[in-house]
Amino acid sequence: MTGHILWNDRDVPYEQGETLAQALNRAGITHLGTGLAGQSRSVFCGIGQCQNCLVILEGKGPCEACRVLCADGLAVSPVGTPHD
Ligand code: FES
Protein backbone atom coordinates (compact mmCIF):
# COMPACT_ATOMS: atom_id res chain seq x y z
CA MET A 1 0.00 0.00 0.00
CA THR A 2 1.29 3.44 -0.76
CA GLY A 3 -1.30 5.68 0.86
CA HIS A 4 -4.88 6.28 1.81
CA ILE A 5 -7.75 8.14 0.31
CA LEU A 6 -10.73 9.21 2.39
CA TRP A 7 -14.19 7.92 1.51
CA ASN A 8 -16.75 9.67 3.72
CA ASP A 9 -13.92 10.21 6.21
CA ARG A 10 -13.04 6.47 6.14
CA ASP A 11 -9.42 5.59 5.34
CA VAL A 12 -9.17 3.47 2.20
CA PRO A 13 -5.72 2.16 1.24
CA TYR A 14 -4.52 2.25 -2.35
CA GLU A 15 -1.58 0.92 -4.30
CA GLN A 16 0.49 3.09 -6.60
CA GLY A 17 -1.21 3.60 -9.95
CA GLU A 18 -4.70 2.64 -8.79
CA THR A 19 -7.74 4.67 -9.70
CA LEU A 20 -10.28 5.72 -7.10
CA ALA A 21 -12.64 3.06 -8.46
CA GLN A 22 -10.05 0.30 -8.06
CA ALA A 23 -9.16 1.26 -4.49
CA LEU A 24 -12.80 1.64 -3.45
CA ASN A 25 -13.75 -1.68 -5.04
CA ARG A 26 -10.88 -3.51 -3.31
CA ALA A 27 -12.12 -2.06 -0.01
CA GLY A 28 -15.57 -3.50 -0.72
CA ILE A 29 -17.13 -0.12 -1.51
CA THR A 30 -19.18 -0.61 -4.65
CA HIS A 31 -22.03 1.83 -4.08
CA LEU A 32 -20.60 5.13 -5.28
CA GLY A 33 -23.72 7.25 -5.08
CA THR A 34 -27.39 7.55 -5.85
CA GLY A 35 -28.79 8.64 -9.21
CA LEU A 36 -31.62 11.09 -9.74
CA ALA A 37 -34.14 8.22 -10.00
CA GLY A 38 -32.85 6.74 -6.73
CA GLN A 39 -30.79 4.03 -8.38
CA SER A 40 -27.49 2.88 -6.93
CA ARG A 41 -24.49 3.92 -9.01
CA SER A 42 -21.27 1.93 -9.34
CA VAL A 43 -18.48 1.25 -11.81
CA PHE A 44 -19.94 0.07 -15.12
CA CYS A 45 -17.75 0.75 -18.15
CA GLY A 46 -14.48 1.43 -16.30
CA ILE A 47 -13.20 3.63 -19.14
CA GLY A 48 -14.76 7.03 -18.50
CA GLN A 49 -17.69 6.76 -20.89
CA CYS A 50 -20.83 6.07 -18.84
CA GLN A 51 -20.32 8.43 -15.87
CA ASN A 52 -21.98 5.85 -13.62
CA CYS A 53 -19.04 6.16 -11.23
CA LEU A 54 -19.25 9.89 -10.55
CA VAL A 55 -17.99 10.87 -7.11
CA ILE A 56 -17.28 14.21 -5.49
CA LEU A 57 -13.63 15.17 -5.11
CA GLU A 58 -13.17 17.62 -2.28
CA GLY A 59 -12.28 20.99 -3.72
CA LYS A 60 -12.90 19.92 -7.32
CA GLY A 61 -16.45 18.61 -7.65
CA PRO A 62 -17.77 15.64 -9.63
CA CYS A 63 -15.35 13.34 -11.45
CA GLU A 64 -15.29 9.79 -12.78
CA ALA A 65 -13.79 7.48 -10.15
CA CYS A 66 -12.54 5.16 -12.88
CA ARG A 67 -10.38 7.91 -14.41
CA VAL A 68 -8.81 9.60 -11.37
CA LEU A 69 -5.64 8.21 -9.84
CA CYS A 70 -5.46 7.99 -6.07
CA ALA A 71 -3.35 10.48 -4.16
CA ASP A 72 -2.58 10.36 -0.47
CA GLY A 73 -5.24 12.11 1.60
CA LEU A 74 -7.56 12.74 -1.34
CA ALA A 75 -11.09 13.16 0.07
CA VAL A 76 -13.88 11.57 -1.93
CA SER A 77 -17.59 11.29 -1.24
CA PRO A 78 -20.63 9.88 -3.03
CA VAL A 79 -23.00 11.88 -5.18
CA GLY A 80 -26.46 11.74 -3.65
CA THR A 81 -27.39 9.81 -0.55
CA PRO A 82 -24.56 7.65 0.82
CA HIS A 83 -25.26 3.96 1.52
CA ASP A 84 -21.76 2.93 2.61
S1 FES B 1 -17.43 3.45 -14.85
FE1 FES B 1 -18.12 4.44 -16.64
S2 FES B 1 -17.27 6.42 -16.47
FE2 FES B 1 -16.46 5.36 -14.78
PDB file of C-alpha atoms in Angstrom, residues 1-3 5 13-23 26 65-72:
ATOM      1  CA  MET A   1       0.000   0.000   0.000  1.00  0.00           C
ATOM      2  CA  THR A   2       1.289   3.437  -0.764  1.00  0.00           C
ATOM      3  CA  GLY A   3      -1.296   5.675   0.856  1.00  0.00           C
ATOM      4  CA  ILE A   5      -7.749   8.144   0.309  1.00  0.00           C
ATOM      5  CA  PRO A  13      -5.716   2.162   1.236  1.00  0.00           C
ATOM      6  CA  TYR A  14      -4.517   2.245  -2.353  1.00  0.00           C
ATOM      7  CA  GLU A  15      -1.576   0.922  -4.304  1.00  0.00           C
ATOM      8  CA  GLN A  16       0.489   3.087  -6.598  1.00  0.00           C
ATOM      9  CA  GLY A  17      -1.212   3.598  -9.946  1.00  0.00           C
ATOM     10  CA  GLU A  18      -4.696   2.644  -8.788  1.00  0.00           C
ATOM     11  CA  THR A  19      -7.740   4.672  -9.705  1.00  0.00           C
ATOM     12  CA  LEU A  20     -10.279   5.718  -7.097  1.00  0.00           C
ATOM     13  CA  ALA A  21     -12.643   3.064  -8.458  1.00  0.00           C
ATOM     14  CA  GLN A  22     -10.046   0.299  -8.060  1.00  0.00           C
ATOM     15  CA  ALA A  23      -9.159   1.262  -4.492  1.00  0.00           C
ATOM     16  CA  ARG A  26     -10.882  -3.507  -3.314  1.00  0.00           C
ATOM     17  CA  ALA A  65     -13.791   7.481 -10.151  1.00  0.00           C
ATOM     18  CA  CYS A  66     -12.539   5.158 -12.885  1.00  0.00           C
ATOM     19  CA  ARG A  67     -10.377   7.907 -14.409  1.00  0.00           C
ATOM     20  CA  VAL A  68      -8.812   9.603 -11.371  1.00  0.00           C
ATOM     21  CA  LEU A  69      -5.638   8.206  -9.837  1.00  0.00           C
ATOM     22  CA  CYS A  70      -5.458   7.987  -6.068  1.00  0.00           C
ATOM     23  CA  ALA A  71      -3.352  10.480  -4.159  1.00  0.00           C
ATOM     24  CA  ASP A  72      -2.576  10.363  -0.469  1.00  0.00           C
TER      25      ASP A  72
END
